PDB file of C-alpha atoms in Angstrom:
ATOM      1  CA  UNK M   1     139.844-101.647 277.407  1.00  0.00           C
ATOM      2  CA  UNK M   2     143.281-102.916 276.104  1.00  0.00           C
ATOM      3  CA  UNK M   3     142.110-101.879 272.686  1.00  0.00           C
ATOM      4  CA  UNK M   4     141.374 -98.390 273.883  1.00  0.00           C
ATOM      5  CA  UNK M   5     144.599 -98.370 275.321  1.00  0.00           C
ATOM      6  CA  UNK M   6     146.714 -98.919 272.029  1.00  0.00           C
ATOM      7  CA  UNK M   7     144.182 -96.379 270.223  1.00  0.00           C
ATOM      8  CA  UNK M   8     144.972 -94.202 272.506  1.00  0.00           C
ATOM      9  CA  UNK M   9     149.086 -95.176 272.810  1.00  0.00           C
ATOM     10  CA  UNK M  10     149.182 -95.319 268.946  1.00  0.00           C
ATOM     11  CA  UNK M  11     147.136 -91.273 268.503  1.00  0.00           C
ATOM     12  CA  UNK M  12     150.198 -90.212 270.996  1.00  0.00           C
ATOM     13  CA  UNK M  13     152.526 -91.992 268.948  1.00  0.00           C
ATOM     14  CA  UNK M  14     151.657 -90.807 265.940  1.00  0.00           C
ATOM     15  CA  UNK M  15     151.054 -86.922 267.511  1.00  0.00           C
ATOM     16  CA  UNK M  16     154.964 -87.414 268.632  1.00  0.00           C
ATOM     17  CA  UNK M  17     156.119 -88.351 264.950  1.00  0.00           C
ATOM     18  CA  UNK M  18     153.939 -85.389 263.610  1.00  0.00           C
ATOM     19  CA  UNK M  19     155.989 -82.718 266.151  1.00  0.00           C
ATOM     20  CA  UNK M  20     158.812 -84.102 265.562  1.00  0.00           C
ATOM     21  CA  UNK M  21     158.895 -83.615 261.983  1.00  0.00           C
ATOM     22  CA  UNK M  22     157.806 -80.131 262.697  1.00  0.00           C
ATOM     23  CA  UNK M  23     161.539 -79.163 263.312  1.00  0.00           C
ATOM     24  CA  UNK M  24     163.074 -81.080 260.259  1.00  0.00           C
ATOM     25  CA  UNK M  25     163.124 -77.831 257.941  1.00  0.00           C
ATOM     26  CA  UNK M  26     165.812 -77.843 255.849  1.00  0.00           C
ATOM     27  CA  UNK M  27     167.185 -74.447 254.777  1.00  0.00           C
ATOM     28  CA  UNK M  28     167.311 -73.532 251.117  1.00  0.00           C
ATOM     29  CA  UNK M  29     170.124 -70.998 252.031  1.00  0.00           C
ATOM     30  CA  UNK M  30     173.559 -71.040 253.261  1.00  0.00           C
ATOM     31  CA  UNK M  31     172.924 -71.919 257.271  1.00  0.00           C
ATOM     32  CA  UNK M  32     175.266 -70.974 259.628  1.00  0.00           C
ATOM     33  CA  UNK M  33     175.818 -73.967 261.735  1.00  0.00           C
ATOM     34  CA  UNK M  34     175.673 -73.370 265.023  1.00  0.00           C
ATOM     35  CA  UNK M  35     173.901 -70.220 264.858  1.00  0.00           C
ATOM     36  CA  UNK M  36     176.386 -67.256 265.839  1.00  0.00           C
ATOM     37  CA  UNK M  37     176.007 -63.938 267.284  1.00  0.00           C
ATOM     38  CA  UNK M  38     175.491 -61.429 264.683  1.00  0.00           C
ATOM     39  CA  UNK M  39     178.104 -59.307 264.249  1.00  0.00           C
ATOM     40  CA  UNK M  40     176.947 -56.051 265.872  1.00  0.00           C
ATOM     41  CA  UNK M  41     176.960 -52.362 264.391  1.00  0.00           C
ATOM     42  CA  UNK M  42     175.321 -49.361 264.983  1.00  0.00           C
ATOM     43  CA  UNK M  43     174.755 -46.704 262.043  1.00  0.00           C
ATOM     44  CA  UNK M  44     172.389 -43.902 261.115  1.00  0.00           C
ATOM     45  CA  UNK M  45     169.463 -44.633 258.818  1.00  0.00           C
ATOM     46  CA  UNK M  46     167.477 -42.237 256.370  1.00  0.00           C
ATOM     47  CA  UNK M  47     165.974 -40.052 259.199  1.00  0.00           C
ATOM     48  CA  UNK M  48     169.323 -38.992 260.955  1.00  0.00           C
ATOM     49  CA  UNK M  49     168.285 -41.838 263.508  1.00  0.00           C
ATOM     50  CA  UNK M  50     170.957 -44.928 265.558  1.00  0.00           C
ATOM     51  CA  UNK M  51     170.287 -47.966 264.154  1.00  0.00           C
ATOM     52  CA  UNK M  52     171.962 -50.763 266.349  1.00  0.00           C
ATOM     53  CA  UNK M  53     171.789 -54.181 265.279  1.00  0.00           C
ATOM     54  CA  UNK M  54     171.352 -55.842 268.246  1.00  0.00           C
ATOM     55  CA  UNK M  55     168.375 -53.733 269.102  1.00  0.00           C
ATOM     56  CA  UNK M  56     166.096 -55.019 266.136  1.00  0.00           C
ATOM     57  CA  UNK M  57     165.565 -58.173 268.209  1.00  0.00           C
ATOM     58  CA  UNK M  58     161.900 -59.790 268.124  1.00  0.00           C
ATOM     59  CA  UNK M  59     162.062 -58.868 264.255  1.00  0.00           C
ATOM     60  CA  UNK M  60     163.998 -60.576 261.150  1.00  0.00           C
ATOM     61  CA  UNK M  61     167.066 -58.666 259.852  1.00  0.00           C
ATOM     62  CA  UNK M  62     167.976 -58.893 256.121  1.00  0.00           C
ATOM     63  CA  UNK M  63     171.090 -57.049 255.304  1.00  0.00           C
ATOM     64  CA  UNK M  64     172.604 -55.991 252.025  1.00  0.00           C
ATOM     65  CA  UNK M  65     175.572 -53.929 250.942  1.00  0.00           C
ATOM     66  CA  UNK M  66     175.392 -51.690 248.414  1.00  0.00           C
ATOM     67  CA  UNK M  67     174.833 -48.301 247.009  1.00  0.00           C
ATOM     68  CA  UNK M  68     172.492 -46.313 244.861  1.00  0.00           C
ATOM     69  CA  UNK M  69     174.543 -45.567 242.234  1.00  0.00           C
ATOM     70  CA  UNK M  70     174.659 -49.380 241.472  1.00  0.00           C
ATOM     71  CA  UNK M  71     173.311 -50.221 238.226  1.00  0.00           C
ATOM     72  CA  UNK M  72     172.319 -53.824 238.475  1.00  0.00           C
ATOM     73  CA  UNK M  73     172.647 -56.178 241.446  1.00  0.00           C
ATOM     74  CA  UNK M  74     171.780 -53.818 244.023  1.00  0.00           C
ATOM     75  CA  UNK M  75     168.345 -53.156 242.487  1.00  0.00           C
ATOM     76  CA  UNK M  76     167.782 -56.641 241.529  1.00  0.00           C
ATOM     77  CA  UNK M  77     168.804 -57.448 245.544  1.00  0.00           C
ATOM     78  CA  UNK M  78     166.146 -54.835 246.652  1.00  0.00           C
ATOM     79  CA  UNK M  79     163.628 -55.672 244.223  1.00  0.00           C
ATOM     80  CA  UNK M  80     163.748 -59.729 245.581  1.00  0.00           C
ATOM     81  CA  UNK M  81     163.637 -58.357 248.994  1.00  0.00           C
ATOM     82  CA  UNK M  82     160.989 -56.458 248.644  1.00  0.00           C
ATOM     83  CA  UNK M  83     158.687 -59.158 246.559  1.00  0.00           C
ATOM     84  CA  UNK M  84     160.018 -61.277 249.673  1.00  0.00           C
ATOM     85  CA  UNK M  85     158.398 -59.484 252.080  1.00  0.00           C
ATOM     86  CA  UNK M  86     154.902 -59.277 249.695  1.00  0.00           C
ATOM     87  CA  UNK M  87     155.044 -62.975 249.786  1.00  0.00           C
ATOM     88  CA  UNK M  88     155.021 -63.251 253.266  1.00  0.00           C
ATOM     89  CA  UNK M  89     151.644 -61.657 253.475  1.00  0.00           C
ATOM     90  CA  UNK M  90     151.078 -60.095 257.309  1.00  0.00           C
ATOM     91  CA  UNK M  91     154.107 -62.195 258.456  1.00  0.00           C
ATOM     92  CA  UNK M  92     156.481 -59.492 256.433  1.00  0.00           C
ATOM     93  CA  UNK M  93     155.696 -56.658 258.761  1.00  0.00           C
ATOM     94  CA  UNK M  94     157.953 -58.996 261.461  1.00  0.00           C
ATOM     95  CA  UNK M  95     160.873 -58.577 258.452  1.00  0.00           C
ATOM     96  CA  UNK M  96     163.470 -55.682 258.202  1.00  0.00           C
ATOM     97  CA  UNK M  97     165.311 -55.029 255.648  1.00  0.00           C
ATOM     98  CA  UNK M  98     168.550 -52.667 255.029  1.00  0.00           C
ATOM     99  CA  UNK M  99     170.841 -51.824 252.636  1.00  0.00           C
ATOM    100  CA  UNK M 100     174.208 -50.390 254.078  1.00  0.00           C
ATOM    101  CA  UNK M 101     175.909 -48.117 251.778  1.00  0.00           C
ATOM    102  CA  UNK M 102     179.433 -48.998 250.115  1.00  0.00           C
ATOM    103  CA  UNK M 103     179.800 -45.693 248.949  1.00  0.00           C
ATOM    104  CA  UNK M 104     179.068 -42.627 251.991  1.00  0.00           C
ATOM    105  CA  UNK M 105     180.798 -40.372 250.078  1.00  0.00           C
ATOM    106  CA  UNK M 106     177.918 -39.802 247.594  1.00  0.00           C
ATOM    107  CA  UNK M 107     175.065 -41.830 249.263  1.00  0.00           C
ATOM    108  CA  UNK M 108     173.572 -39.461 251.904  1.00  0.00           C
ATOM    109  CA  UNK M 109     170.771 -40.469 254.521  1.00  0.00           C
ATOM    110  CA  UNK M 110     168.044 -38.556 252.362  1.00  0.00           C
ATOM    111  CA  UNK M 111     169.723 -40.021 249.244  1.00  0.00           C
ATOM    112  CA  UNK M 112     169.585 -43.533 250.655  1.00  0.00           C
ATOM    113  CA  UNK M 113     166.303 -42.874 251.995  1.00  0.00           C
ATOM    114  CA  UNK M 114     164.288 -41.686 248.480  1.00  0.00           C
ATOM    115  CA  UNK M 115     166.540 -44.996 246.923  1.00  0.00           C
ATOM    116  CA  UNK M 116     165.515 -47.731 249.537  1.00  0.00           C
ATOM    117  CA  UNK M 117     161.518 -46.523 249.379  1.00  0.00           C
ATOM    118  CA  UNK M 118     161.328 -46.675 246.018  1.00  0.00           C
ATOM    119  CA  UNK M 119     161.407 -50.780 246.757  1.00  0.00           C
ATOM    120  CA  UNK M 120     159.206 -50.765 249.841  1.00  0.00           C
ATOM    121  CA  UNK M 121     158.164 -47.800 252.396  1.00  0.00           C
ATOM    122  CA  UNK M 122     159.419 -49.884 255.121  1.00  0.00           C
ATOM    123  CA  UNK M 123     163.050 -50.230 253.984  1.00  0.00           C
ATOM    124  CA  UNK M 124     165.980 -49.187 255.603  1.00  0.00           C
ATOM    125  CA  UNK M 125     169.076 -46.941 254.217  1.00  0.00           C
ATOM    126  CA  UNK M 126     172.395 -47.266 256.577  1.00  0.00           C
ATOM    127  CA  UNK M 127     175.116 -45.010 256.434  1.00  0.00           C
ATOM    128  CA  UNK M 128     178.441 -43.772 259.163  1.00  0.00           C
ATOM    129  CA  UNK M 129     181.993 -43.211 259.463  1.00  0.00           C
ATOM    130  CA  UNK M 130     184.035 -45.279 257.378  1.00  0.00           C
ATOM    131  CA  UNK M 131     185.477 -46.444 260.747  1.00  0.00           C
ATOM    132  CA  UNK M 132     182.042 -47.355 261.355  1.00  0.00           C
ATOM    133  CA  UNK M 133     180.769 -48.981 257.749  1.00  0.00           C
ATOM    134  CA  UNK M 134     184.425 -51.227 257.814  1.00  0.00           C
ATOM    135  CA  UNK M 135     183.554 -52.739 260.855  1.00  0.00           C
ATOM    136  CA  UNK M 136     180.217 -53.383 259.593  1.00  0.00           C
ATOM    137  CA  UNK M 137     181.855 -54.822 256.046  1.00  0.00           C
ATOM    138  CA  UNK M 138     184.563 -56.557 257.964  1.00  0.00           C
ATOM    139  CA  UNK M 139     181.899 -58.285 260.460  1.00  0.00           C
ATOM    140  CA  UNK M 140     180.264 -59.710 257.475  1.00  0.00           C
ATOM    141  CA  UNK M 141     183.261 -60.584 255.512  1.00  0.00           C
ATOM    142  CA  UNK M 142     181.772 -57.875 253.097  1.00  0.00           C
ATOM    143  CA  UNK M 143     184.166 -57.534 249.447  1.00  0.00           C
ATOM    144  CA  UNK M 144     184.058 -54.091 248.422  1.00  0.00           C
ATOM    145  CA  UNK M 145     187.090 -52.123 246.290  1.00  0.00           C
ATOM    146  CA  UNK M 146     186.307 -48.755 244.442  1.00  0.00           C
ATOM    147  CA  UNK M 147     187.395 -48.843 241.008  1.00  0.00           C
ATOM    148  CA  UNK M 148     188.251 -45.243 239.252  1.00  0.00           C
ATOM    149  CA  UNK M 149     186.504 -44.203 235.792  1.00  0.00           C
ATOM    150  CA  UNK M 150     187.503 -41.139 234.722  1.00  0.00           C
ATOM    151  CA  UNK M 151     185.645 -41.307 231.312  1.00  0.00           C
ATOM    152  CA  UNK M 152     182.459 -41.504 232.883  1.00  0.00           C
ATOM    153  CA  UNK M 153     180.013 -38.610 234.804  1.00  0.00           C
ATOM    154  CA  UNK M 154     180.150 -41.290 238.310  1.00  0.00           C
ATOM    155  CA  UNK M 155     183.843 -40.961 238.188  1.00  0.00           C
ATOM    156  CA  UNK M 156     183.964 -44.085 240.007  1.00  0.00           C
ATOM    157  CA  UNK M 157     182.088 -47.129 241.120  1.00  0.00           C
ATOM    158  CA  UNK M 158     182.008 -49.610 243.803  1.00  0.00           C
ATOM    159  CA  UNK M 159     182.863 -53.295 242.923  1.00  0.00           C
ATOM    160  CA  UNK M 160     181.356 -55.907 245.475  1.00  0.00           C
ATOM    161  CA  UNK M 161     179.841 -59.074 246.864  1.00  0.00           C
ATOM    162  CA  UNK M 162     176.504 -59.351 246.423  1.00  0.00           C
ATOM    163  CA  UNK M 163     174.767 -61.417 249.573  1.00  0.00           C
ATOM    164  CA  UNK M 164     171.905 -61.266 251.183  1.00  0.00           C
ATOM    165  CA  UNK M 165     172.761 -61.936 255.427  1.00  0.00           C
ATOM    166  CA  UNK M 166     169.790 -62.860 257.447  1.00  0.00           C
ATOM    167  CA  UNK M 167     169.496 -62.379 261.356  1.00  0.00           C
ATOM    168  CA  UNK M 168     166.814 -63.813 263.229  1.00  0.00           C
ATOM    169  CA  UNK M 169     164.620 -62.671 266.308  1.00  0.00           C
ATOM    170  CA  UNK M 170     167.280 -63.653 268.872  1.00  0.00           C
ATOM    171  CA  UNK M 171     170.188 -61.819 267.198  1.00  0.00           C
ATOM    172  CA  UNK M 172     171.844 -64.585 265.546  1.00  0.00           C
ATOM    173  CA  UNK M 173     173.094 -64.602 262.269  1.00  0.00           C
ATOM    174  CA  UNK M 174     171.757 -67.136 260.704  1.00  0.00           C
ATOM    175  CA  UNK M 175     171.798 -67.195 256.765  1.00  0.00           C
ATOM    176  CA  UNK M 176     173.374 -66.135 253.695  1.00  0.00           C
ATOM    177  CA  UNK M 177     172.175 -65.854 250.107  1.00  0.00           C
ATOM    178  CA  UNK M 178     173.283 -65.542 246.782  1.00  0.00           C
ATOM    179  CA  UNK M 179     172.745 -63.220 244.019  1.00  0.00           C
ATOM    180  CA  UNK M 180     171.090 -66.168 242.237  1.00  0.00           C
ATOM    181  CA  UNK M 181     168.826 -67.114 245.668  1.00  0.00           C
ATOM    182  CA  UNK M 182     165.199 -67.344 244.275  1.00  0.00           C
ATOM    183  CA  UNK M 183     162.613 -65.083 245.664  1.00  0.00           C
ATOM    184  CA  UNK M 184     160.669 -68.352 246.951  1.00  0.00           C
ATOM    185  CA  UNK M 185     163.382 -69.935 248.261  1.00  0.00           C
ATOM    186  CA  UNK M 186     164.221 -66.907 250.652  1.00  0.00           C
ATOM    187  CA  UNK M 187     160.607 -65.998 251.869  1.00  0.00           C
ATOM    188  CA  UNK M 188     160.464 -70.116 252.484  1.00  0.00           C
ATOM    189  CA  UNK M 189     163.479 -69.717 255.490  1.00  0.00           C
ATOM    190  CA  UNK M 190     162.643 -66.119 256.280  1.00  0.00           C
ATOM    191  CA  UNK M 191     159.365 -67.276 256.939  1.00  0.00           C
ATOM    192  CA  UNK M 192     160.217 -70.282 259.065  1.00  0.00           C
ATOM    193  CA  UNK M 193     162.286 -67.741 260.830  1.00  0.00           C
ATOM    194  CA  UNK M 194     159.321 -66.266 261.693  1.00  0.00           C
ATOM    195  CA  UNK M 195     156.866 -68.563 262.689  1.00  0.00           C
ATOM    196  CA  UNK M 196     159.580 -70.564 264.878  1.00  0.00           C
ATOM    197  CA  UNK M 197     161.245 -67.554 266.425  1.00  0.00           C
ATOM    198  CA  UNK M 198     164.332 -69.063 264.672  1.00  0.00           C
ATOM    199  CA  UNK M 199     164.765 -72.905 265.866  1.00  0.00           C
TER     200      UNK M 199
END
């Protein structure tokens, strides 16, 4: 009977140990520790349609700022993203992703919308005021500066940061990766993001 006992003592001991180390993840992005409210916004995506931040809750935001003239990081961005959300198998339909235009002068909703779906269907295209994209950049500590080229046909481009910002299923912000961020590493914490609802 005593031997029973400590069986039985050492299987919930061991069940304990197991749950515990459940919750040891360790992120392979930039955490935000504590988590943080995400900085809100509201904007209007490729079919004319609000699209408020703090609305998307119960799915994972991914957030990038760009613009479809961009000739290399935004793509590259999008393209991880998007091979992201394929690696996540059925778990990716719970992720959202949008790009948030630097440049509203040229990138239109149908513009942004033809851009972002040539990455995945599902993707997102953000545009507003430039009253309302500044609070967006500023919120995310966003770098951004237009830089004039009068030789060339794009008379200008946009010259900025290049991070990925992740908000979970509760609305907090919770990550932030680099332009070198591996496509594995990112569907790893997205995905535990996920499956935890974000603890």
């Amino acid at each position: 009977m005593v031997r029973y006992g400590l069986r039985i003592g050492l299987l919930g001991l061991l069940a304990a140990v197991a749950l515990a180390g459940c919750g040891n993840y360790t992120f392979r992005g930039t955490a935000l520790e504590p988590p943080t409210a995400a900085p809100d916004f509201t904007l209007v995506d490729q079919e004319g349609r609000p699209f408020r931040l703090s609305e998307q809750r119960g799915s994972v935001v991914m957030l990038f700022f760009g613009f479809t003239n961009c000739p290399d990081v935004c793509p590259t961005a999008l393209a991880d993203a998007a091979a992201v959300r394929e690696q996540l198998g059925g778990d990716g339909e719970r992720l959202k992703v949008a790009l948030i235009t630097l440049d509203p002068e040229r990138d239109t909703p149908e513009l942004l919308g033809r851009y972002v779906r040539r990455f995945d269907p599902s993707f997102i295209g953000l545009t507003g005021t430039q009253e309302e994209l500044d609070a967006a950049i500023k919120g995310y500590g966003v770098m951004s500066m237009r830089r004039d080229m009068p030789e060339s046909a794009l008379k200008y481009t946009i010259d900025h940061s290049a991070f990925l910002y992740v908000i979970d299923q509760a609305g907090n912000w919770r990550l932030v990766f680099s332009p070198d961020a591996t496509v594995a590493d990112i569907a790893s914490d997205v995905g535990h993001l996920i499956k935890t609802g974000g603890s």
